[in-house]
Coordinates of C-alpha atoms in Angstrom, one line a residue:
M630 CA 25.7 -49.8 -20.8
E631 CA 29.2 -49.2 -22.0
F632 CA 30.2 -47.2 -25.1
E633 CA 30.8 -50.1 -27.4
L634 CA 32.7 -50.4 -30.7
L635 CA 29.6 -49.9 -32.8
D636 CA 28.9 -46.6 -30.9
Q637 CA 32.5 -45.5 -31.5
I638 CA 32.1 -46.3 -35.2
V639 CA 28.8 -44.3 -35.5
F640 CA 30.3 -41.4 -33.6
A641 CA 33.5 -41.4 -35.7
A642 CA 31.4 -41.5 -38.9
Y643 CA 29.5 -38.5 -37.7
A644 CA 32.6 -36.5 -37.0
L645 CA 34.2 -37.3 -40.4
L646 CA 30.9 -36.4 -42.1
I647 CA 30.7 -33.0 -40.4
I648 CA 34.4 -32.1 -41.1
G649 CA 34.1 -33.4 -44.6
I650 CA 31.0 -31.2 -45.3
G651 CA 32.6 -28.2 -43.7
L652 CA 35.7 -28.5 -45.8
W653 CA 33.7 -29.3 -49.0
V654 CA 31.5 -26.3 -48.9
S655 CA 34.5 -24.1 -48.3
R656 CA 36.3 -25.3 -51.4
G657 CA 36.9 -22.8 -54.2
K658 CA 35.7 -20.0 -52.1
G659 CA 37.5 -16.7 -52.3
E660 CA 39.4 -15.3 -49.4
S661 CA 37.3 -12.1 -49.1
S662 CA 35.9 -11.0 -45.8
E663 CA 32.4 -11.3 -47.2
D664 CA 33.1 -15.0 -48.1
Y665 CA 34.5 -15.8 -44.7
F666 CA 32.3 -13.8 -42.3
L667 CA 29.0 -13.7 -44.2
A668 CA 29.1 -16.9 -46.4
S669 CA 29.1 -14.7 -49.5
K670 CA 25.5 -13.6 -48.5
S671 CA 24.1 -16.7 -50.2
L672 CA 22.3 -18.6 -47.5
P673 CA 18.8 -19.9 -48.2
W674 CA 16.0 -19.8 -45.7
W675 CA 16.3 -23.4 -44.6
A676 CA 20.0 -23.1 -43.9
I677 CA 19.4 -19.9 -41.9
G678 CA 16.6 -21.5 -39.8
T679 CA 18.5 -24.6 -39.0
S680 CA 21.7 -22.7 -38.3
L681 CA 19.9 -20.4 -35.9
I682 CA 18.8 -23.4 -33.9
A683 CA 22.1 -25.2 -34.1
A684 CA 23.9 -22.1 -32.8
N685 CA 21.3 -21.8 -30.0
I686 CA 20.9 -25.4 -28.9
S687 CA 24.0 -26.5 -27.1
A688 CA 25.1 -28.0 -23.9
E689 CA 23.3 -25.2 -22.2
Q690 CA 20.0 -26.7 -23.3
F691 CA 20.7 -30.4 -23.6
I692 CA 22.5 -30.5 -20.2
G693 CA 21.6 -27.2 -18.5
M694 CA 17.9 -27.0 -19.4
S695 CA 17.4 -30.8 -18.8
G696 CA 18.9 -30.1 -15.4
S697 CA 16.4 -27.3 -14.9
G698 CA 13.7 -29.7 -16.1
F699 CA 14.8 -32.1 -13.3
A700 CA 14.8 -29.3 -10.7
I701 CA 11.9 -27.1 -11.8
G702 CA 9.9 -28.8 -14.5
L703 CA 8.2 -27.7 -17.7
A704 CA 8.2 -24.0 -16.6
I705 CA 11.8 -23.7 -17.9
A706 CA 10.3 -24.3 -21.4
S707 CA 9.2 -20.6 -21.3
Y708 CA 12.7 -19.7 -22.6
E709 CA 12.0 -21.8 -25.7
W710 CA 8.3 -21.0 -26.4
M711 CA 8.6 -17.3 -25.7
A712 CA 11.7 -17.3 -27.9
A713 CA 9.5 -18.4 -30.8
I714 CA 7.5 -15.2 -30.4
T715 CA 10.6 -13.2 -29.9
L716 CA 11.9 -14.4 -33.3
L717 CA 8.8 -13.0 -34.9
V718 CA 9.5 -9.6 -33.4
V719 CA 13.2 -9.8 -34.6
G720 CA 12.1 -10.8 -38.1
K721 CA 9.6 -8.1 -38.5
F722 CA 11.1 -5.1 -36.7
F723 CA 14.9 -5.6 -36.3
L724 CA 16.1 -7.6 -39.2
P725 CA 14.9 -5.3 -42.0
I726 CA 16.9 -2.4 -40.5
F727 CA 20.1 -4.6 -40.1
I728 CA 20.0 -5.9 -43.6
E729 CA 19.2 -2.5 -45.1
K730 CA 22.3 -1.1 -43.4
K731 CA 24.4 -4.0 -44.9
L732 CA 25.9 -4.9 -41.5
Y733 CA 28.6 -7.5 -40.8
T734 CA 28.3 -7.1 -37.1
I735 CA 25.9 -5.8 -34.4
P736 CA 28.6 -3.3 -33.1
E737 CA 28.5 -1.8 -36.6
F738 CA 25.0 -0.7 -36.0
V739 CA 26.1 1.0 -32.9
E740 CA 28.7 3.0 -34.9
V741 CA 26.1 3.9 -37.5
R742 CA 23.6 5.1 -34.9
Y743 CA 25.8 6.4 -32.1
G744 CA 29.5 6.6 -32.7
T745 CA 32.8 4.8 -32.9
N746 CA 33.8 5.0 -29.2
L747 CA 30.6 3.2 -28.1
K748 CA 31.0 0.6 -30.8
T749 CA 34.5 -0.2 -29.6
I750 CA 33.4 -0.5 -26.0
L751 CA 30.6 -2.9 -26.9
A752 CA 32.8 -4.9 -29.3
I753 CA 35.3 -5.5 -26.5
F754 CA 32.5 -6.4 -24.1
W755 CA 31.0 -9.0 -26.5
I756 CA 34.3 -10.6 -27.2
A757 CA 34.9 -11.0 -23.5
L758 CA 31.4 -12.4 -23.0
F759 CA 31.8 -14.9 -25.8
I760 CA 35.1 -16.2 -24.5
F761 CA 34.7 -16.1 -20.7
V762 CA 31.0 -17.0 -20.5
N763 CA 29.7 -18.7 -23.6
L764 CA 32.6 -20.7 -25.0
T765 CA 33.8 -21.7 -21.5
S766 CA 30.4 -22.9 -20.3
V767 CA 29.6 -24.8 -23.5
L768 CA 33.0 -26.6 -23.3
Y769 CA 32.6 -27.3 -19.6
L770 CA 29.0 -28.7 -19.9
G771 CA 29.9 -30.7 -23.0
A772 CA 32.9 -32.2 -21.5
T773 CA 31.0 -33.1 -18.3
A774 CA 28.4 -34.9 -20.3
L775 CA 30.9 -36.9 -22.3
D776 CA 32.7 -37.8 -19.1
T777 CA 29.5 -39.2 -17.7
I778 CA 28.4 -41.0 -20.9
I779 CA 31.6 -42.4 -22.2
G780 CA 33.6 -42.5 -18.9
V781 CA 32.5 -43.3 -15.4
G782 CA 31.8 -39.7 -14.3
D783 CA 34.9 -39.4 -12.3
G784 CA 36.6 -36.8 -14.4
S785 CA 39.0 -39.2 -16.0
I786 CA 38.3 -38.0 -19.6
F787 CA 37.1 -34.5 -18.7
M788 CA 40.1 -32.6 -20.1
Y789 CA 40.4 -34.9 -23.1
S790 CA 36.7 -34.1 -23.8
I791 CA 37.3 -30.4 -23.6
V792 CA 40.3 -30.5 -26.0
G793 CA 38.5 -33.0 -28.3
L794 CA 35.4 -30.8 -28.6
A795 CA 37.6 -27.7 -29.2
L796 CA 39.6 -29.4 -31.9
F797 CA 36.5 -30.8 -33.6
A798 CA 34.9 -27.4 -33.9
A799 CA 38.2 -25.8 -35.0
A800 CA 38.8 -28.5 -37.7
Y801 CA 36.2 -27.0 -40.1
S802 CA 35.1 -23.6 -38.7
L803 CA 38.5 -21.9 -38.6
Y804 CA 39.1 -22.7 -42.3
G805 CA 35.7 -22.5 -43.7
G806 CA 34.2 -19.5 -41.9
L807 CA 30.4 -18.9 -41.7
A808 CA 29.7 -21.0 -44.8
A809 CA 31.2 -24.1 -43.2
V810 CA 29.4 -23.4 -39.9
A811 CA 26.0 -22.8 -41.5
W812 CA 25.9 -25.7 -44.0
T813 CA 27.2 -28.2 -41.4
D814 CA 24.5 -26.9 -39.1
V815 CA 21.8 -28.3 -41.4
V816 CA 23.1 -31.8 -40.7
Q817 CA 23.8 -31.0 -37.0
V818 CA 20.1 -29.9 -36.4
V819 CA 18.8 -33.1 -38.0
L820 CA 21.0 -35.1 -35.7
L821 CA 20.4 -33.2 -32.5
I822 CA 16.6 -33.3 -33.0
A823 CA 16.6 -37.0 -33.9
G824 CA 18.9 -37.8 -31.0
G825 CA 16.8 -35.8 -28.6
L826 CA 13.6 -37.4 -29.7
I827 CA 15.2 -40.9 -29.4
T828 CA 16.3 -40.1 -25.8
T829 CA 12.8 -38.8 -24.9
Y830 CA 11.1 -41.8 -26.6
I831 CA 13.2 -44.4 -24.9
G832 CA 13.0 -42.6 -21.5
L833 CA 9.2 -42.6 -21.7
T834 CA 9.1 -46.3 -22.5
H835 CA 11.0 -47.0 -19.3
V836 CA 8.6 -45.0 -17.1
A837 CA 5.4 -46.8 -17.9
E838 CA 4.7 -50.4 -17.0
D839 CA 3.4 -51.3 -20.4
G840 CA 6.4 -49.6 -22.2
G841 CA 4.2 -47.2 -24.1
V842 CA 5.2 -43.7 -25.0
I843 CA 1.8 -42.1 -24.4
S844 CA 1.3 -44.0 -21.2
G845 CA 4.8 -43.0 -20.2
M846 CA 3.9 -39.3 -20.7
V847 CA 0.6 -39.8 -18.7
S848 CA 2.6 -41.6 -16.0
I849 CA 5.1 -38.8 -15.4
Y850 CA 2.3 -36.2 -15.5
E851 CA 0.3 -38.2 -12.9
Q852 CA 3.3 -38.7 -10.6
V853 CA 4.6 -35.1 -10.7
P854 CA 1.8 -32.8 -11.9
E855 CA 3.5 -29.9 -10.3
K856 CA 6.4 -30.3 -12.8
F857 CA 4.0 -29.3 -15.6
S858 CA 3.0 -25.9 -14.3
M859 CA 4.2 -23.1 -16.6
I860 CA 3.3 -20.1 -14.5
L861 CA 4.8 -20.6 -11.0
E862 CA 3.5 -19.1 -7.8
K863 CA 5.7 -18.5 -4.9
G864 CA 6.4 -21.7 -2.9
E865 CA 4.7 -23.9 -5.6
I866 CA 7.8 -25.8 -6.5
M867 CA 11.0 -26.4 -4.4
T868 CA 14.1 -27.6 -6.3
P869 CA 15.9 -30.7 -5.0
N870 CA 18.4 -28.4 -3.3
G871 CA 15.7 -26.5 -1.4
K872 CA 15.4 -23.3 -3.5
D873 CA 12.0 -21.9 -4.4
A874 CA 11.7 -22.2 -8.2
W875 CA 9.7 -19.0 -8.2
W876 CA 12.9 -17.0 -7.8
D877 CA 14.1 -18.4 -11.2
L878 CA 10.7 -18.1 -13.0
P879 CA 8.6 -15.6 -11.1
G880 CA 5.0 -16.0 -12.3
L881 CA 3.8 -13.8 -15.2
A882 CA 7.3 -12.3 -15.6
V883 CA 7.9 -15.1 -18.2
L884 CA 5.1 -13.6 -20.3
L885 CA 5.1 -9.9 -19.5
G886 CA 8.4 -9.0 -17.8
G887 CA 12.0 -9.9 -17.6
M888 CA 11.9 -12.8 -20.0
W889 CA 11.4 -10.3 -22.8
V890 CA 14.7 -8.6 -21.8
A891 CA 16.6 -11.9 -22.0
N892 CA 15.0 -13.0 -25.2
L893 CA 15.1 -9.7 -27.1
Y894 CA 18.8 -9.2 -26.2
Y895 CA 19.7 -12.8 -27.1
W896 CA 17.8 -13.2 -30.4
G897 CA 17.9 -9.6 -31.7
F898 CA 21.4 -8.3 -30.7
N899 CA 23.6 -11.3 -30.2
Q900 CA 26.2 -11.6 -32.9
Y901 CA 26.6 -15.4 -33.0
I902 CA 22.8 -15.7 -33.4
I903 CA 22.0 -12.8 -35.8
Q904 CA 25.0 -13.2 -38.0
R905 CA 23.5 -16.0 -40.1
T906 CA 20.4 -13.9 -40.8
L907 CA 22.7 -11.1 -42.2
A908 CA 24.2 -13.7 -44.6
A909 CA 20.8 -14.3 -46.3
K910 CA 20.2 -14.0 -50.1
S911 CA 17.5 -11.4 -49.3
L912 CA 15.4 -10.0 -46.5
R913 CA 12.4 -12.3 -47.4
E914 CA 14.7 -15.3 -47.3
S915 CA 16.0 -14.3 -43.9
Q916 CA 12.5 -13.9 -42.6
K917 CA 11.5 -17.3 -43.8
G918 CA 14.5 -18.7 -41.9
I919 CA 13.3 -16.9 -38.8
I920 CA 9.9 -18.6 -39.2
L921 CA 11.5 -22.1 -39.5
A922 CA 13.6 -21.4 -36.4
G923 CA 10.4 -20.3 -34.6
F924 CA 8.6 -23.6 -35.4
L925 CA 11.7 -25.6 -34.3
K926 CA 11.8 -23.7 -31.0
L927 CA 8.3 -25.1 -30.2
L928 CA 9.7 -28.6 -30.4
I929 CA 12.8 -28.1 -28.3
P930 CA 11.2 -28.6 -24.8
L931 CA 10.2 -32.1 -25.9
I932 CA 13.8 -33.1 -26.4
V933 CA 15.5 -31.1 -23.6
V934 CA 13.0 -30.5 -20.8
I935 CA 10.9 -33.7 -20.8
P936 CA 14.1 -35.9 -20.4
G937 CA 14.9 -33.9 -17.2
I938 CA 11.4 -34.6 -15.8
I939 CA 11.7 -38.3 -16.7
A940 CA 15.1 -38.5 -14.9
Y941 CA 13.5 -36.8 -11.8
V942 CA 10.6 -39.4 -11.7
M943 CA 13.0 -42.3 -12.0
N944 CA 15.3 -41.0 -9.3
T945 CA 12.9 -40.0 -6.5
G946 CA 10.8 -41.8 -4.0
P947 CA 7.0 -41.6 -3.6
N948 CA 7.1 -38.1 -2.1
G949 CA 9.8 -36.7 -4.3
E950 CA 12.5 -37.9 -1.9
I951 CA 16.0 -37.9 -3.2
S952 CA 18.3 -40.3 -1.3
S953 CA 20.7 -43.2 -1.9
A954 CA 17.6 -45.5 -1.6
F955 CA 16.0 -44.1 -4.8
T956 CA 18.6 -41.9 -6.5
D957 CA 21.5 -42.8 -8.7
P958 CA 24.8 -41.8 -6.9
S959 CA 25.8 -39.7 -9.9
F960 CA 23.1 -37.2 -8.9
I961 CA 24.5 -36.6 -5.4
A962 CA 27.7 -34.6 -4.9
E963 CA 30.2 -35.3 -2.1
S964 CA 28.9 -32.2 -0.4
G965 CA 25.4 -33.6 -0.4
T966 CA 24.0 -31.2 -3.0
I967 CA 22.0 -32.5 -5.9
I968 CA 23.6 -32.4 -9.3
N969 CA 20.6 -31.5 -11.5
D970 CA 22.6 -31.2 -14.7
N971 CA 23.3 -35.0 -14.7
A972 CA 19.8 -35.8 -15.9
F973 CA 20.3 -36.0 -19.7
P974 CA 23.7 -37.8 -19.6
W975 CA 22.3 -40.3 -17.0
L976 CA 19.4 -41.2 -19.4
I977 CA 21.8 -41.8 -22.2
K978 CA 24.1 -43.9 -20.2
E979 CA 21.4 -46.0 -18.6
F980 CA 18.9 -46.6 -21.3
I981 CA 20.1 -45.9 -24.8
P982 CA 21.2 -49.2 -26.5
V983 CA 24.4 -49.9 -28.3
G984 CA 24.5 -48.3 -31.7
L985 CA 21.8 -45.8 -30.9
K986 CA 24.0 -44.5 -28.1
G987 CA 26.6 -43.5 -30.6
L988 CA 23.9 -41.7 -32.6
V989 CA 22.6 -39.9 -29.5
L990 CA 26.1 -38.9 -28.4
A991 CA 26.6 -37.6 -32.0
A992 CA 23.5 -35.5 -31.5
L993 CA 24.8 -34.1 -28.2
A994 CA 28.2 -33.4 -29.8
A995 CA 26.4 -31.8 -32.8
A996 CA 24.7 -29.4 -30.4
I997 CA 27.9 -28.6 -28.6
V998 CA 30.2 -28.3 -31.6
S999 CA 27.9 -26.2 -33.7
S1000 CA 27.6 -23.6 -30.9
I1001 CA 31.3 -23.5 -30.4
A1002 CA 31.8 -23.1 -34.1
S1003 CA 29.3 -20.2 -34.2
M1004 CA 30.8 -18.5 -31.2
L1005 CA 34.3 -18.7 -32.7
N1006 CA 33.2 -17.3 -36.0
S1007 CA 31.3 -14.4 -34.4
T1008 CA 34.2 -13.7 -32.0
A1009 CA 36.5 -13.5 -35.0
T1010 CA 34.0 -11.3 -37.0
I1011 CA 33.7 -8.8 -34.2
F1012 CA 37.4 -8.6 -33.5
T1013 CA 38.4 -8.4 -37.1
M1014 CA 35.7 -6.0 -38.4
D1015 CA 35.2 -3.8 -35.4
I1016 CA 38.6 -3.6 -33.7
Y1017 CA 41.4 -4.8 -36.1
K1018 CA 40.0 -3.3 -39.4
P1019 CA 39.4 0.3 -38.2
Y1020 CA 42.5 0.6 -36.0
F1021 CA 45.2 -1.8 -37.4
S1022 CA 44.6 -2.8 -41.0
K1023 CA 45.4 0.4 -42.9
G1024 CA 47.0 -0.6 -46.2
R1025 CA 46.4 -4.3 -45.6
S1026 CA 44.5 -6.6 -48.1
D1027 CA 41.1 -8.1 -47.6
K1028 CA 42.8 -11.5 -47.4
N1029 CA 44.6 -10.2 -44.4
L1030 CA 41.3 -9.8 -42.6
V1031 CA 40.5 -13.5 -43.1
T1032 CA 43.9 -14.5 -41.7
V1033 CA 43.3 -12.2 -38.6
G1034 CA 39.9 -13.7 -38.2
R1035 CA 41.3 -17.3 -38.1
L1036 CA 44.0 -16.3 -35.7
S1037 CA 41.7 -14.4 -33.3
A1038 CA 39.3 -17.4 -33.2
T1039 CA 42.2 -19.7 -32.4
I1040 CA 43.3 -17.6 -29.5
A1041 CA 39.8 -17.3 -28.2
L1042 CA 39.4 -21.1 -28.3
I1043 CA 42.7 -21.7 -26.4
I1044 CA 41.6 -19.3 -23.7
A1045 CA 38.3 -21.0 -23.3
V1046 CA 39.9 -24.4 -23.1
I1047 CA 42.1 -23.2 -20.3
L1048 CA 39.3 -21.6 -18.4
A1049 CA 36.5 -24.2 -18.9
P1050 CA 37.6 -26.5 -16.0
Q1051 CA 37.1 -23.7 -13.5
L1052 CA 33.3 -23.8 -13.9
A1053 CA 32.8 -26.8 -11.7
N1054 CA 30.0 -27.0 -9.1
L1055 CA 27.7 -24.4 -10.6
G1056 CA 24.5 -26.4 -9.9
Q1057 CA 21.9 -25.3 -12.6
V1058 CA 24.3 -24.0 -15.1
F1059 CA 21.6 -22.8 -17.5
Q1060 CA 20.1 -20.6 -14.7
Y1061 CA 23.6 -19.4 -13.8
I1062 CA 24.3 -18.2 -17.3
Q1063 CA 21.0 -16.4 -17.5
E1064 CA 21.5 -14.6 -14.2
Y1065 CA 25.0 -13.3 -14.9
T1066 CA 24.3 -12.4 -18.5
G1067 CA 21.3 -10.5 -17.1
I1068 CA 23.6 -8.1 -15.4
V1069 CA 24.7 -6.5 -18.7
S1070 CA 21.9 -7.4 -21.1
P1071 CA 19.3 -4.8 -19.9
G1072 CA 21.7 -1.9 -20.6
I1073 CA 22.6 -3.1 -24.0
L1074 CA 19.0 -3.8 -24.9
A1075 CA 18.1 -0.3 -23.9
V1076 CA 20.8 1.1 -26.1
F1077 CA 19.5 -0.8 -29.2
M1078 CA 15.8 -0.3 -28.6
L1079 CA 16.1 3.4 -28.1
G1080 CA 18.6 3.6 -30.9
L1081 CA 16.1 2.0 -33.3
F1082 CA 12.8 3.6 -32.1
Y1083 CA 13.6 6.9 -30.3
K1084 CA 15.1 9.5 -32.7
K1085 CA 16.4 11.8 -29.9
T1086 CA 18.8 9.2 -28.4
T1087 CA 22.3 10.5 -28.3
N1088 CA 25.8 8.9 -28.2
K1089 CA 26.4 10.4 -24.7
A1090 CA 23.1 9.0 -23.4
A1091 CA 23.9 5.6 -24.8
I1092 CA 27.4 5.5 -23.1
W1093 CA 26.0 6.6 -19.8
G1094 CA 23.1 4.1 -20.1
V1095 CA 25.5 1.2 -20.6
L1096 CA 27.8 2.3 -17.8
L1097 CA 25.0 3.0 -15.3
S1098 CA 23.1 -0.1 -16.0
I1099 CA 25.8 -2.2 -14.4
P1100 CA 25.6 -0.6 -10.9
I1101 CA 21.8 -0.6 -11.2
A1102 CA 21.9 -4.4 -11.9
L1103 CA 24.5 -5.0 -9.2
Y1104 CA 22.4 -3.1 -6.7
F1105 CA 19.8 -5.9 -7.0
K1106 CA 22.4 -8.6 -7.2
V1107 CA 24.2 -7.7 -3.9
G1108 CA 21.0 -7.5 -1.9
P1109 CA 19.8 -9.7 1.0
N1110 CA 19.9 -12.8 -1.3
G1111 CA 23.4 -11.8 -2.6
W1112 CA 26.6 -10.5 -1.1
V1113 CA 25.3 -7.8 1.3
D1114 CA 22.8 -8.3 4.1
S1115 CA 21.4 -4.8 4.6
P1116 CA 17.9 -3.3 4.6
L1117 CA 19.1 -0.8 2.1
F1118 CA 19.0 -3.5 -0.6
V1119 CA 15.9 -5.2 -1.9
E1120 CA 15.5 -8.9 -2.8
L1121 CA 13.9 -9.6 -6.2
P1122 CA 14.0 -12.5 -8.7
F1123 CA 16.6 -11.9 -11.3
M1124 CA 13.9 -11.6 -14.1
H1125 CA 12.4 -8.7 -12.1
Q1126 CA 15.9 -7.3 -11.7
M1127 CA 16.5 -7.4 -15.4
F1128 CA 13.2 -5.7 -16.3
I1129 CA 13.6 -2.9 -13.7
T1130 CA 17.2 -2.3 -14.8
W1131 CA 16.1 -2.1 -18.4
I1132 CA 13.3 0.4 -17.6
L1133 CA 15.5 2.6 -15.4
T1134 CA 18.3 2.6 -18.0
M1135 CA 15.9 3.7 -20.7
L1136 CA 14.6 6.5 -18.5
I1137 CA 18.1 7.7 -17.8
M1138 CA 18.9 7.6 -21.5
V1139 CA 15.7 9.5 -22.5
G1140 CA 16.5 12.2 -19.8
I1141 CA 20.0 12.7 -21.0
S1142 CA 19.1 12.7 -24.7
Y1143 CA 16.3 15.2 -24.2
A1144 CA 18.5 17.5 -22.2
E1145 CA 21.3 17.3 -24.8
T1146 CA 19.1 17.7 -27.9
K1147 CA 16.5 20.1 -26.4
G1148 CA 13.8 17.8 -27.9
R1149 CA 15.3 17.7 -31.4
D1150 CA 16.0 14.5 -33.3
H1151 CA 19.6 13.3 -33.0
E1152 CA 21.6 13.8 -36.2
R1153 CA 22.3 10.0 -36.4
A1154 CA 18.7 9.0 -35.9
I1155 CA 17.6 6.0 -38.0
I1156 CA 14.9 7.1 -40.5
I1157 CA 12.6 4.1 -40.9
S1158 CA 10.1 3.7 -43.8
K1159 CA 6.9 1.9 -43.0
K1160 CA 7.4 -0.2 -46.1
L1161 CA 10.5 -1.6 -44.5
F1162 CA 8.3 -3.5 -42.0
E1163 CA 6.0 -5.0 -44.6
T1164 CA 6.2 -8.8 -44.5
G1165 CA 5.1 -11.4 -47.0
P1166 CA 2.2 -13.9 -46.7
V1167 CA 4.5 -16.8 -45.6
F1168 CA 5.8 -14.8 -42.6
N1169 CA 2.3 -13.5 -41.7
I1170 CA 0.5 -16.8 -41.9
C1171 CA 3.2 -18.9 -40.2
G1172 CA 3.8 -16.2 -37.6
F1173 CA 0.1 -16.2 -36.7
A1174 CA 0.3 -20.0 -36.4
I1175 CA 3.2 -19.8 -34.0
L1176 CA 1.4 -17.3 -31.8
L1177 CA -1.7 -19.5 -31.7
I1178 CA 0.3 -22.6 -30.8
V1179 CA 2.2 -20.8 -28.0
A1180 CA -1.1 -19.5 -26.6
M1181 CA -2.6 -23.0 -26.6
L1182 CA 0.5 -24.5 -24.8
Y1183 CA 0.3 -21.9 -22.1
A1184 CA -3.5 -22.4 -21.8
L1185 CA -2.9 -26.2 -21.5
F1186 CA -0.2 -26.1 -18.9
W1187 CA -1.0 -22.9 -17.0

């Protein structure tokens, strides 16, 4: 099906609506840094919850996680369902401290707890991560999807798509700041969930002979029951390219091991995620937003993982064979490798009818653009508040900080646009991002966890912990399955690598801290009142409901 005039009108209407809302909510706002970077600290719970999901759900999920659904199956949903539990931990134990300290950025906490030098090191690291990993991967995946859906998948509109997505996000986020990003996210989330559900619904109706949704779900489960296993054993599932899926999702590590490192780092100490919670009217309002995001995370696998399984069923033979006889050519690269990340775009292109295709594409664009806007705003916030303000803004006005924020976001976007085309042929991009973020996340998580809950942790210990965590992580990365074939190196799944790196880093930090303080509390220790962790009835009841639902899902698909 082609992208017809009606689809173009629907998509254009969506784009104008988002830009219009972004500019409208920014009208009459002051030019203070609190207005621009923290939306005047006025966000209600429902805007916080939806904005958290909009910032999180992007091309990584719609394209990358659907691709992992195609290659691995429902097991990849652990990233979503365990994230719902992680959000509860963040809301109860981390968020109260961050809001009490009146933070703009996560690096600010590092300065309060440790010192300025470590804050600057981590601020530079996060800016580099946002630009060179997050922004570039979102732009690349988004442009690839648009090229498949609107074009013919030959790259003819790839660069136009990258530039178009970048300009779309810039049109409202650079001017309006976090307020424009958060309020447009409310509309974006409605669109991306609706578009995802439409795609899943129509895909399921094409799987079953009677065209029913329930029978379609039953059909894919009966055809590929192995794709619905949540806790993988070694050798249980082989991806289309011959890789044992256990190496990506190694058994109980998704419940008790490395998944916690990835999720706690991402949801608790990631600026472009946590920033909207810092902009809440109050702590209770922020915690309610966390709860809403937790419930929405339970829904996400239905709209990003199930489509990948549907595409797998419809493009394989009786024994899971992938060949030109059963498989659409767009899934097979010239090298013969399988392009897993084509699953979601292929479903849209093949089965979504005229009119709805424009809406579904708008949903996909909403996921992409909202994440780009969030990353731009957070990059600008960290650069302005943690690098420019302390070192270069002496004697400058508060309005000058906003100008610098807009300029730094623009430069970051230009760099990402230039680099995005270099990410071709990555296979499962979602897994790629997780693995290489996992090199640095254990060390940073160790710094924050000990900074919060171990009073003896020193600045020197934190610096050594961050620095030494990198070679520890690389030791595992360059092993027999990596760059060096030597018996001196061990071969472990990257989730095990993250967990071991995190534990070893914390042990190193505890040892250095204890030796430096001789067992005394560090002078910058965070003194935490038990009352700070008290939560309201809404958080407690809904949090218990989320825990119960996650437990039931794992029991059902174990």
